[in-house]
Short mmCIF file of C-alpha atoms in Angstrom, two decimals:
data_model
loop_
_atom_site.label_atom_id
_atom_site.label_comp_id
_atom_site.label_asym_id
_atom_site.label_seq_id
_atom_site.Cartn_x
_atom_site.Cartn_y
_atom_site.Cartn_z
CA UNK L 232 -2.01 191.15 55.48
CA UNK L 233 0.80 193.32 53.99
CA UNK L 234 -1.57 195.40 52.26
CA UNK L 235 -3.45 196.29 55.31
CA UNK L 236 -0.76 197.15 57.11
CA UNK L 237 0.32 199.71 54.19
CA UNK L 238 -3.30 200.91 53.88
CA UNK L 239 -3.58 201.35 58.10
CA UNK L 240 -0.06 203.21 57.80
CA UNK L 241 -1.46 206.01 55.27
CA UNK L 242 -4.74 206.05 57.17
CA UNK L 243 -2.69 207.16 60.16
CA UNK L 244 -0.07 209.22 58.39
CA UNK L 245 -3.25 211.12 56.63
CA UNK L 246 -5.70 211.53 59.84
CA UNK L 247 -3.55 211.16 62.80
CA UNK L 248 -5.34 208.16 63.97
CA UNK L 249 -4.93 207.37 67.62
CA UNK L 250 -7.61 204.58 67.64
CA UNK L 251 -5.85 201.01 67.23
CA UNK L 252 -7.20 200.74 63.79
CA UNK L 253 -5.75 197.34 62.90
CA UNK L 254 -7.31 195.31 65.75
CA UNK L 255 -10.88 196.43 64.52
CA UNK L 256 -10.41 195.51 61.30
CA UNK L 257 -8.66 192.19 62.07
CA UNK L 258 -11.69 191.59 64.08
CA UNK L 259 -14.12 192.31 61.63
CA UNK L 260 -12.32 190.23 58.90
CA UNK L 261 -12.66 187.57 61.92
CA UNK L 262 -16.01 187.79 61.99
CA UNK L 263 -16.36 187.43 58.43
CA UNK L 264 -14.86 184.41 58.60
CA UNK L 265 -16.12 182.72 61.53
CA UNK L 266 -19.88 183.93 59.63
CA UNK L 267 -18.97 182.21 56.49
CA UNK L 268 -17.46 179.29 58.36
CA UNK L 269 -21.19 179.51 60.19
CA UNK L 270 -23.16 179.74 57.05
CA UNK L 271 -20.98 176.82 55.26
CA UNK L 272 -21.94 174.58 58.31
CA UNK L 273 -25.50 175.20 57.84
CA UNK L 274 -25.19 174.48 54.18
CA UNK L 275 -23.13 171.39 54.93
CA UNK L 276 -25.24 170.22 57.54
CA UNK L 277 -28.58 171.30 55.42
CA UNK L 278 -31.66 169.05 55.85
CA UNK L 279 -32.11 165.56 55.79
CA UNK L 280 -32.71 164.83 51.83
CA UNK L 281 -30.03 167.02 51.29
CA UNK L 282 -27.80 164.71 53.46
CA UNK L 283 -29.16 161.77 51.59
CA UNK L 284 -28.85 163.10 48.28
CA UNK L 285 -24.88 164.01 48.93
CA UNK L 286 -24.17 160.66 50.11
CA UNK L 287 -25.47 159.36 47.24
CA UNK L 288 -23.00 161.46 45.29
CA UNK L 289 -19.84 160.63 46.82
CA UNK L 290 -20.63 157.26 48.27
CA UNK L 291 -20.18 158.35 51.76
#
């Protein structure tokens, strides 16, 4: 997080940003993460051979 605040610091020292920079790209790396978290689920949750075949595996 450091090093985005250091990059949004020159970014505003080199184009005299007004715009709140850092809450865009907090939300953006938000929604990279809640779309990972999204596509993990769907991987997890997968179909129903899939579900038998990992329980299988680790004896669930």
């Amino acid at each position: 997080m450091k090093e985005i605040s250091v990059f949004l610091y020159f970014l505003r020292k080199k184009f005299r940003l007004a715009v709140p920079i850092k809450s865009v790209i907090i939300s953006e790396i938000s929604k990279i993460g809640k779309r990972k978290a999204k596509i993990t689920a769907k991987i997890i949750s997968g179909c129903k051979s899939r579900q038998e075949r990992c329980k299988q595996i680790f004896h669930c």
